[in-house]
Amino acid sequence: MARRKREKKRRPPFGMPKGIVLLSTPEGWRHTVLTAEGGMLCGCVTGIPADASPAEARAAVATMVVGLAHDFHEERVEVTWDPPREPGSWTAQLTVAANTCVSPTETGSHEPESPLDLESRAYRGFSRRGEGA
């Protein structure tokens, strides 16, 4: 009888998101995603012009981070924006939603062709800091 090969569960390329920092700069919107392990994912908010409203930028970043948590960690998260403390700067906290069971039909997502497809989509506009690689 032949044995099936064991598949190693692939570790996500970054930790579970726990917070967001959003900054308005003259060049455009910038974000930092803070992870539970202490890492940071930094980048520009793609597809949002520099003169877009803060609400548009917050919505775009929240959508991106919710998608990353779902795609890489199979968790459903909720984003709660804190009241702004300084002009041009916003922060948010992420919490795991009560119902974390996510089905592809609920979200309209699908399995990527390969892990590289998913990574390239997720890392558009990212640079890594503090993630060890």
mmCIF file of C-alpha atoms in Angstrom:
data_model
loop_
_atom_site.group_PDB
_atom_site.id
_atom_site.type_symbol
_atom_site.label_atom_id
_atom_site.label_comp_id
_atom_site.label_asym_id
_atom_site.label_seq_id
_atom_site.Cartn_x
_atom_site.Cartn_y
_atom_site.Cartn_z
ATOM 1 C CA MET A 1 0.000 0.000 0.000
ATOM 2 C CA ALA A 2 1.403 3.378 -1.008
ATOM 3 C CA ARG A 3 1.620 6.179 1.505
ATOM 4 C CA ARG A 4 0.336 9.618 0.784
ATOM 5 C CA LYS A 5 2.873 12.364 0.969
ATOM 6 C CA ARG A 6 2.429 14.671 3.911
ATOM 7 C CA GLU A 7 1.786 18.222 2.917
ATOM 8 C CA LYS A 8 3.440 20.784 5.119
ATOM 9 C CA LYS A 9 1.191 23.638 6.031
ATOM 10 C CA ARG A 10 2.784 26.688 4.539
ATOM 11 C CA ARG A 11 3.425 29.492 7.009
ATOM 12 C CA PRO A 12 1.971 32.847 5.942
ATOM 13 C CA PRO A 13 4.635 35.303 4.732
ATOM 14 C CA PHE A 14 3.688 37.748 7.515
ATOM 15 C CA GLY A 15 1.973 37.721 10.894
ATOM 16 C CA MET A 16 -1.677 38.227 11.694
ATOM 17 C CA PRO A 17 -2.636 41.899 11.225
ATOM 18 C CA LYS A 18 -3.606 43.682 14.456
ATOM 19 C CA GLY A 19 -3.505 47.390 13.583
ATOM 20 C CA ILE A 20 -3.319 49.948 10.786
ATOM 21 C CA VAL A 21 -1.677 53.354 10.527
ATOM 22 C CA LEU A 22 -2.788 55.542 7.602
ATOM 23 C CA LEU A 23 -0.934 58.720 6.636
ATOM 24 C CA SER A 24 -1.747 61.440 4.149
ATOM 25 C CA THR A 25 1.377 62.734 2.382
ATOM 26 C CA PRO A 26 1.799 65.159 -0.536
ATOM 27 C CA GLU A 27 2.869 62.189 -2.705
ATOM 28 C CA GLY A 28 -0.171 60.087 -1.769
ATOM 29 C CA TRP A 29 -1.641 57.885 0.941
ATOM 30 C CA ARG A 30 0.723 55.598 2.915
ATOM 31 C CA HIS A 31 -0.153 52.716 5.217
ATOM 32 C CA THR A 32 1.526 50.523 7.799
ATOM 33 C CA VAL A 33 -0.040 47.244 8.884
ATOM 34 C CA LEU A 34 1.095 46.152 12.349
ATOM 35 C CA THR A 35 1.205 42.410 13.038
ATOM 36 C CA ALA A 36 0.641 40.472 16.236
ATOM 37 C CA GLU A 37 4.266 39.264 16.108
ATOM 38 C CA GLY A 38 5.584 42.835 16.118
ATOM 39 C CA GLY A 39 6.250 43.169 12.382
ATOM 40 C CA MET A 40 5.182 45.914 10.006
ATOM 41 C CA LEU A 41 4.079 45.896 6.374
ATOM 42 C CA CYS A 42 4.451 49.334 4.817
ATOM 43 C CA GLY A 43 3.411 50.702 1.471
ATOM 44 C CA CYS A 44 1.386 53.128 -0.560
ATOM 45 C CA VAL A 45 -2.354 52.859 -1.021
ATOM 46 C CA THR A 46 -2.687 51.926 -4.680
ATOM 47 C CA GLY A 47 -5.616 53.116 -6.734
ATOM 48 C CA ILE A 48 -6.409 56.074 -4.456
ATOM 49 C CA PRO A 49 -5.266 59.519 -5.606
ATOM 50 C CA ALA A 50 -3.391 61.832 -3.214
ATOM 51 C CA ASP A 51 -6.359 64.226 -3.115
ATOM 52 C CA ALA A 52 -8.896 61.501 -2.200
ATOM 53 C CA SER A 53 -10.929 61.919 0.954
ATOM 54 C CA PRO A 54 -9.781 60.248 4.180
ATOM 55 C CA ALA A 55 -12.929 58.093 4.129
ATOM 56 C CA GLU A 56 -11.973 56.687 0.703
ATOM 57 C CA ALA A 57 -8.417 55.920 1.832
ATOM 58 C CA ARG A 58 -9.615 54.313 5.092
ATOM 59 C CA ALA A 59 -12.084 52.140 3.168
ATOM 60 C CA ALA A 60 -9.418 51.028 0.670
ATOM 61 C CA VAL A 61 -6.889 50.111 3.366
ATOM 62 C CA ALA A 62 -9.501 48.349 5.509
ATOM 63 C CA THR A 63 -10.618 46.279 2.505
ATOM 64 C CA MET A 64 -7.018 45.353 1.717
ATOM 65 C CA VAL A 65 -6.212 44.273 5.299
ATOM 66 C CA VAL A 66 -9.452 42.307 5.696
ATOM 67 C CA GLY A 67 -8.570 40.496 2.464
ATOM 68 C CA LEU A 68 -5.025 39.750 3.628
ATOM 69 C CA ALA A 69 -6.249 38.320 6.946
ATOM 70 C CA HIS A 70 -8.766 36.167 5.101
ATOM 71 C CA ASP A 71 -6.460 34.974 2.317
ATOM 72 C CA PHE A 72 -3.359 34.264 4.408
ATOM 73 C CA HIS A 73 -4.692 33.474 7.887
ATOM 74 C CA GLU A 74 -8.212 32.250 7.081
ATOM 75 C CA GLU A 75 -9.608 34.674 9.643
ATOM 76 C CA ARG A 76 -12.387 37.186 9.354
ATOM 77 C CA VAL A 77 -11.416 40.475 10.986
ATOM 78 C CA GLU A 78 -13.230 43.694 11.755
ATOM 79 C CA VAL A 79 -11.565 47.098 11.446
ATOM 80 C CA THR A 80 -12.373 49.816 14.004
ATOM 81 C CA TRP A 81 -10.963 53.270 13.258
ATOM 82 C CA ASP A 82 -9.849 55.342 16.224
ATOM 83 C CA PRO A 83 -10.721 59.061 16.428
ATOM 84 C CA PRO A 84 -7.952 61.047 14.679
ATOM 85 C CA ARG A 85 -5.369 62.535 17.039
ATOM 86 C CA GLU A 86 -3.390 64.512 14.462
ATOM 87 C CA PRO A 87 -4.315 65.978 11.082
ATOM 88 C CA GLY A 88 -3.375 63.620 8.241
ATOM 89 C CA SER A 89 -2.985 60.540 10.467
ATOM 90 C CA TRP A 90 -5.452 57.754 11.312
ATOM 91 C CA THR A 91 -5.128 54.506 13.259
ATOM 92 C CA ALA A 92 -7.311 51.413 13.443
ATOM 93 C CA GLN A 93 -7.496 48.264 15.528
ATOM 94 C CA LEU A 94 -8.317 44.831 14.102
ATOM 95 C CA THR A 95 -10.270 42.193 15.978
ATOM 96 C CA VAL A 96 -11.106 38.675 14.904
ATOM 97 C CA ALA A 97 -14.821 38.487 14.134
ATOM 98 C CA ALA A 98 -16.970 36.157 16.233
ATOM 99 C CA ASN A 99 -17.805 33.917 13.257
ATOM 100 C CA THR A 100 -14.423 33.068 11.723
ATOM 101 C CA CYS A 101 -15.704 30.258 9.542
ATOM 102 C CA VAL A 102 -15.308 31.672 6.035
ATOM 103 C CA SER A 103 -16.607 29.942 2.943
ATOM 104 C CA PRO A 104 -15.429 30.941 -0.551
ATOM 105 C CA THR A 105 -19.033 31.326 -1.731
ATOM 106 C CA GLU A 106 -19.767 33.860 1.035
ATOM 107 C CA THR A 107 -16.947 36.152 0.057
ATOM 108 C CA GLY A 108 -16.890 35.500 -3.671
ATOM 109 C CA SER A 109 -13.197 34.618 -3.434
ATOM 110 C CA HIS A 110 -11.534 31.630 -5.006
ATOM 111 C CA GLU A 111 -8.405 29.617 -4.501
ATOM 112 C CA PRO A 112 -5.466 31.188 -6.327
ATOM 113 C CA GLU A 113 -3.808 29.327 -9.176
ATOM 114 C CA SER A 114 -0.600 29.180 -7.139
ATOM 115 C CA PRO A 115 0.761 30.729 -3.931
ATOM 116 C CA LEU A 116 2.805 33.114 -6.070
ATOM 117 C CA ASP A 117 -0.370 34.614 -7.552
ATOM 118 C CA LEU A 118 -1.678 35.370 -4.065
ATOM 119 C CA GLU A 119 1.626 36.751 -2.797
ATOM 120 C CA SER A 120 2.129 39.050 -5.774
ATOM 121 C CA ARG A 121 -1.392 40.458 -5.357
ATOM 122 C CA ALA A 122 -0.946 40.978 -1.616
ATOM 123 C CA TYR A 123 2.501 42.530 -1.771
ATOM 124 C CA ARG A 124 1.759 45.154 -4.393
ATOM 125 C CA GLY A 125 2.945 48.355 -2.719
ATOM 126 C CA PHE A 126 4.451 46.609 0.322
ATOM 127 C CA SER A 127 7.885 46.640 1.863
ATOM 128 C CA ARG A 128 8.675 44.485 4.880
ATOM 129 C CA ARG A 129 10.072 45.752 8.163
ATOM 130 C CA GLY A 130 10.673 43.666 11.248
ATOM 131 C CA GLU A 131 9.420 40.394 9.736
ATOM 132 C CA GLY A 132 12.796 38.648 9.761
ATOM 133 C CA ALA A 133 13.023 38.110 5.987
#
